[in-house]
C-alpha positions as a Python dict, from the first residue, in 0.01 Angstrom:
ca = {
    (1, 'M'): (0, 0, 0),
    (2, 'R'): (21, -260, 313),
    (3, 'T'): (417, -303, 257),
    (4, 'P'): (500, 63, 398),
    (5, 'V'): (240, -38, 714),
    (6, 'A'): (467, -348, 658),
    (7, 'I'): (784, -214, 655),
    (8, 'A'): (820, 67, 905),
    (9, 'P'): (802, -113, 1174),
    (10, 'A'): (1053, -357, 1130),
    (11, 'L'): (1251, -40, 1107),
    (12, 'A'): (1130, 45, 1408),
    (13, 'L'): (1179, -249, 1571),
    (14, 'S'): (1539, -311, 1429),
    (15, 'A'): (1635, 107, 1545),
    (16, 'A'): (1530, -101, 1815),
    (17, 'L'): (1739, -390, 1859),
    (18, 'A'): (2007, -161, 1764),
    (19, 'A'): (1979, 134, 2015),
    (20, 'G'): (1970, -223, 2248),
    (21, 'V'): (2366, -324, 2161),
    (22, 'A'): (2410, 34, 2159),
    (23, 'N'): (2353, 72, 2551),
    (24, 'A'): (2420, -251, 2640),
    (25, 'Q'): (2854, -196, 2541),
    (26, 'P'): (2928, 35, 2856),
    (27, 'A'): (2847, -244, 3099),
    (28, 'V'): (3003, -531, 2953),
    (29, 'T'): (3317, -304, 2913),
    (30, 'L'): (3236, -269, 3289),
    (31, 'V'): (3291, -599, 3312),
    (32, 'Q'): (3560, -673, 3245),
    (33, 'D'): (3746, -356, 3368),
    (34, 'L'): (3683, -537, 3664),
    (35, 'Q'): (3849, -845, 3618),
    (36, 'N'): (4152, -920, 3718),
    (37, 'V'): (4192, -634, 3907),
    (38, 'V'): (4438, -628, 4217),
    (39, 'S'): (4518, -369, 4548),
    (40, 'L'): (4779, -314, 4689),
    (41, 'D'): (4970, -21, 4867),
    (42, 'A'): (5319, 116, 4917),
    (43, 'S'): (5475, 395, 5110),
    (44, 'A'): (5828, 484, 5132),
    (45, 'S'): (5927, 801, 5515),
    (46, 'V'): (6228, 960, 5601),
    (47, 'E'): (6270, 1104, 5932),
    (48, 'V'): (6330, 1452, 5946),
    (49, 'P'): (6395, 1745, 6246),
    (50, 'K'): (6202, 1931, 6306),
    (51, 'D'): (6197, 2295, 6263),
    (52, 'Q'): (5898, 2502, 6368),
    (53, 'L'): (5899, 2573, 6777),
    (54, 'S'): (5615, 2756, 6966),
    (55, 'I'): (5640, 2794, 7345),
    (56, 'T'): (5244, 2967, 7534),
    (57, 'L'): (5318, 3179, 7803),
    (58, 'R'): (5163, 3168, 8082),
    (59, 'A'): (4965, 3502, 8325),
    (60, 'T'): (4739, 3424, 8601),
    (61, 'R'): (4582, 3694, 8853),
    (62, 'E'): (4269, 3570, 9130),
    (63, 'G'): (4074, 3870, 9267),
    (64, 'P'): (3784, 4033, 9472),
    (65, 'E'): (3698, 4235, 9131),
    (66, 'A'): (3660, 4118, 8836),
    (67, 'K'): (3811, 4465, 8686),
    (68, 'A'): (4149, 4419, 8969),
    (69, 'V'): (4243, 4082, 8856),
    (70, 'Q'): (4118, 4176, 8421),
    (71, 'D'): (4429, 4560, 8443),
    (72, 'G'): (4627, 4266, 8624),
    (73, 'L'): (4627, 4042, 8314),
    (74, 'K'): (4648, 4313, 8098),
    (75, 'Q'): (5005, 4478, 8207),
    (76, 'A'): (5157, 4106, 8222),
    (77, 'I'): (5072, 4020, 7899),
    (78, 'D'): (5107, 4435, 7787),
    (79, 'A'): (5493, 4393, 7973),
    (80, 'A'): (5561, 4049, 7756),
    (81, 'L'): (5444, 4194, 7448),
    (82, 'A'): (5609, 4518, 7524),
    (83, 'E'): (5982, 4301, 7522),
    (84, 'A'): (5916, 3999, 7245),
    (85, 'R'): (5845, 4270, 7002),
    (86, 'K'): (6268, 4404, 7058),
    (87, 'H'): (6337, 4054, 6925),
    (88, 'A'): (6054, 3957, 6715),
    (89, 'Q'): (6135, 3868, 6311),
    (90, 'P'): (5919, 3768, 6095),
    (91, 'G'): (5887, 3351, 5992),
    (92, 'Q'): (6191, 3313, 6268),
    (93, 'M'): (6028, 3458, 6558),
    (94, 'D'): (5636, 3580, 6583),
    (95, 'V'): (5480, 3747, 6806),
    (96, 'R'): (5090, 3667, 6942),
    (97, 'T'): (4837, 3710, 7240),
    (98, 'G'): (4668, 3372, 7317),
    (99, 'N'): (4385, 3284, 7545),
    (100, 'F'): (4245, 3497, 7691),
    (101, 'S'): (4011, 3409, 8055),
    (102, 'L'): (3800, 3611, 8289),
    (103, 'Y'): (3507, 3362, 8601),
    (104, 'P'): (3380, 3344, 8888),
    (105, 'R'): (3477, 3196, 9247),
    (106, 'Y'): (3170, 3061, 9396),
    (107, 'N'): (3103, 2900, 9765),
    (108, 'Q'): (2879, 2658, 9843),
    (109, 'Q'): (2619, 2908, 9866),
    (110, 'G'): (2645, 3033, 9483),
    (111, 'R'): (2750, 3323, 9577),
    (112, 'I'): (3066, 3495, 9437),
    (113, 'T'): (3376, 3485, 9685),
    (114, 'G'): (3631, 3643, 9418),
    (115, 'W'): (3820, 3598, 8991),
    (116, 'Q'): (4035, 3475, 8833),
    (117, 'G'): (4102, 3490, 8484),
    (118, 'T'): (4438, 3415, 8253),
    (119, 'A'): (4579, 3519, 7972),
    (120, 'E'): (4834, 3383, 7673),
    (121, 'L'): (5149, 3555, 7508),
    (122, 'V'): (5283, 3256, 7270),
    (123, 'L'): (5588, 3289, 7025),
    (124, 'E'): (5667, 3057, 6778),
    (125, 'G'): (5849, 3092, 6446),
    (126, 'R'): (6205, 2816, 6317),
    (127, 'D'): (6379, 3009, 6530),
    (128, 'M'): (6435, 2808, 6800),
    (129, 'P'): (6734, 2946, 6997),
    (130, 'L'): (6584, 3301, 6998),
    (131, 'I'): (6275, 3149, 7103),
    (132, 'A'): (6379, 2976, 7354),
    (133, 'Q'): (6652, 3247, 7491),
    (134, 'T'): (6294, 3474, 7506),
    (135, 'A'): (6079, 3368, 7655),
    (136, 'G'): (6336, 3304, 7892),
    (137, 'R'): (6348, 3655, 7963),
    (138, 'L'): (5988, 3790, 7958),
    (139, 'N'): (5947, 3781, 8393),
    (140, 'T'): (5551, 3828, 8373),
    (141, 'V'): (5368, 3506, 8253),
    (142, 'S'): (5525, 3165, 8272),
    (143, 'V'): (5534, 2853, 8045),
    (144, 'A'): (5235, 2679, 7977),
    (145, 'N'): (5300, 2453, 7741),
    (146, 'I'): (5611, 2380, 7458),
    (147, 'T'): (5564, 2230, 7052),
    (148, 'Q'): (5742, 2152, 6832),
    (149, 'S'): (5613, 2097, 6408),
    (150, 'L'): (5695, 2003, 6101),
    (151, 'S'): (5636, 2382, 5834),
    (152, 'R'): (5431, 2330, 5569),
    (153, 'E'): (5747, 2373, 5351),
    (154, 'A'): (6002, 2083, 5484),
    (155, 'R'): (5677, 1824, 5420),
    (156, 'E'): (5656, 1886, 5095),
    (157, 'R'): (6058, 1961, 5039),
    (158, 'H'): (6093, 1568, 5236),
    (159, 'A'): (5759, 1498, 5117),
    (160, 'S'): (5890, 1501, 4724),
    (161, 'E'): (6216, 1354, 4829),
    (162, 'V'): (6026, 1063, 4889),
    (163, 'A'): (5750, 1055, 4688),
    (164, 'G'): (5947, 880, 4344),
    (165, 'Q'): (6082, 582, 4635),
    (166, 'A'): (5725, 498, 4712),
    (167, 'I'): (5618, 454, 4340),
    (168, 'A'): (5897, 312, 4233),
    (169, 'R'): (5754, 30, 4603),
    (170, 'Y'): (5452, 71, 4434),
    (171, 'R'): (5545, -98, 4092),
    (172, 'A'): (5759, -300, 4215),
    (173, 'K'): (5477, -461, 4384),
    (174, 'A'): (5222, -488, 4161),
    (175, 'Q'): (5485, -640, 3832),
    (176, 'E'): (5562, -943, 4086),
    (177, 'Y'): (5222, -920, 4248),
    (178, 'A'): (5095, -1016, 3829),
    (179, 'E'): (5422, -1241, 3771),
    (180, 'K'): (5291, -1438, 4076),
    (181, 'F'): (4916, -1405, 3904),
    (182, 'G'): (5108, -1578, 3625),
    (183, 'F'): (5046, -1157, 3351),
    (184, 'A'): (5343, -1048, 3224),
    (185, 'G'): (5258, -680, 3289),
    (186, 'Y'): (4998, -479, 3433),
    (187, 'V'): (4817, -15, 3461),
    (188, 'L'): (4715, 142, 3627),
    (189, 'R'): (4320, 178, 3698),
    (190, 'E'): (4371, 431, 4036),
    (191, 'V'): (4642, 534, 4237),
    (192, 'N'): (4615, 774, 4505),
    (193, 'V'): (4927, 930, 4667),
    (194, 'S'): (4895, 1067, 5050),
    (195, 'T'): (5142, 1284, 5260),
    (196, 'S'): (5183, 1229, 5647),
    (197, 'D'): (5389, 1331, 5921),
    (198, 'S'): (5358, 1202, 6304),
    (199, 'G'): (5714, 1320, 6610),
    (200, 'S'): (5926, 1031, 6700),
    (201, 'L'): (6184, 1032, 7023),
    (202, 'P'): (6347, 1361, 7138),
    (203, 'Q'): (6658, 1479, 6932),
    (204, 'P'): (6922, 1496, 7255),
    (205, 'M'): (6966, 1818, 7158),
    (206, 'M'): (6919, 2104, 7363),
    (207, 'M'): (6868, 2501, 7230),
    (208, 'R'): (7028, 2773, 7487),
    (209, 'A'): (7074, 3122, 7441),
    (210, 'K'): (7412, 3263, 7448),
    (211, 'A'): (7285, 3610, 7694),
    (212, 'A'): (7589, 3815, 7767),
    (213, 'A'): (7460, 3864, 8123),
    (214, 'E'): (7360, 3497, 8165),
    (215, 'D'): (7203, 3152, 8032),
    (216, 'A'): (6827, 3264, 8061),
    (217, 'A'): (6621, 3086, 7861),
    (218, 'V'): (6362, 2811, 7827),
    (219, 'P'): (6627, 2484, 7776),
    (220, 'V'): (6417, 2287, 7430),
    (221, 'E'): (6554, 1967, 7290),
    (222, 'A'): (6485, 1956, 6954),
    (223, 'G'): (6279, 1636, 6817),
    (224, 'K'): (6272, 1438, 6550),
    (225, 'A'): (5939, 1415, 6264),
    (226, 'T'): (5902, 1094, 5964),
    (227, 'V'): (5736, 1192, 5690),
    (228, 'T'): (5544, 983, 5456),
    (229, 'V'): (5448, 954, 5083),
    (230, 'T'): (5229, 644, 5072),
    (231, 'V'): (5082, 546, 4759),
    (232, 'S'): (4779, 365, 4721),
    (233, 'G'): (4576, 227, 4491),
    (234, 'S'): (4456, -42, 4255),
    (235, 'V'): (4604, -242, 3868),
    (236, 'I'): (4472, -422, 3608),
    (237, 'L'): (4747, -712, 3510),
    (238, 'R'): (4742, -815, 3166),
}
């Protein structure tokens, strides 16, 4: 009767030890994975022309009555919008309204003495000459801001072109580090690939209109952007 009682605790102890060893295995593997780890990064860049233009045009009105100021802004934007829509082309030049604000003016006693307001019209797209020409034709609004940028499609296309260079540089650097540390090579542990673009000095190229009567275009210089692909992460030297 005593034999089964004596064996049962022994079996339980053996099972507990086996479970402990099994649970310890991931920890041992984790320590091994963290050995000979090197973090590094590499990048490649290309300078490309900006292909998107946005011109913000603004109308400003002021007067003693809020409604009169608001009506004046509406008339100015409506007239500019009607003219701009004649030349709009999806993707090449899109037309939309921007911010609209109306606020009072106060005297030293805190009383309202008048009203002032602004309304905006935005021309944006890829056809820079068309946008510049159209902006110059709108006589009820004036240019408030000009912004150039790189379209998402262009950024992705150029990023794809330089991604291979960035990856090749990353691999070459990892191999170089491995050899300098006395290893034959490496294996990838973690890798991240990111893309960014930034502006640079404008390109000296004037965009002008081909108007029949006169050159009424807003002068715009086409600038450049730098697309950069960065590969970062860590490798295990072996």
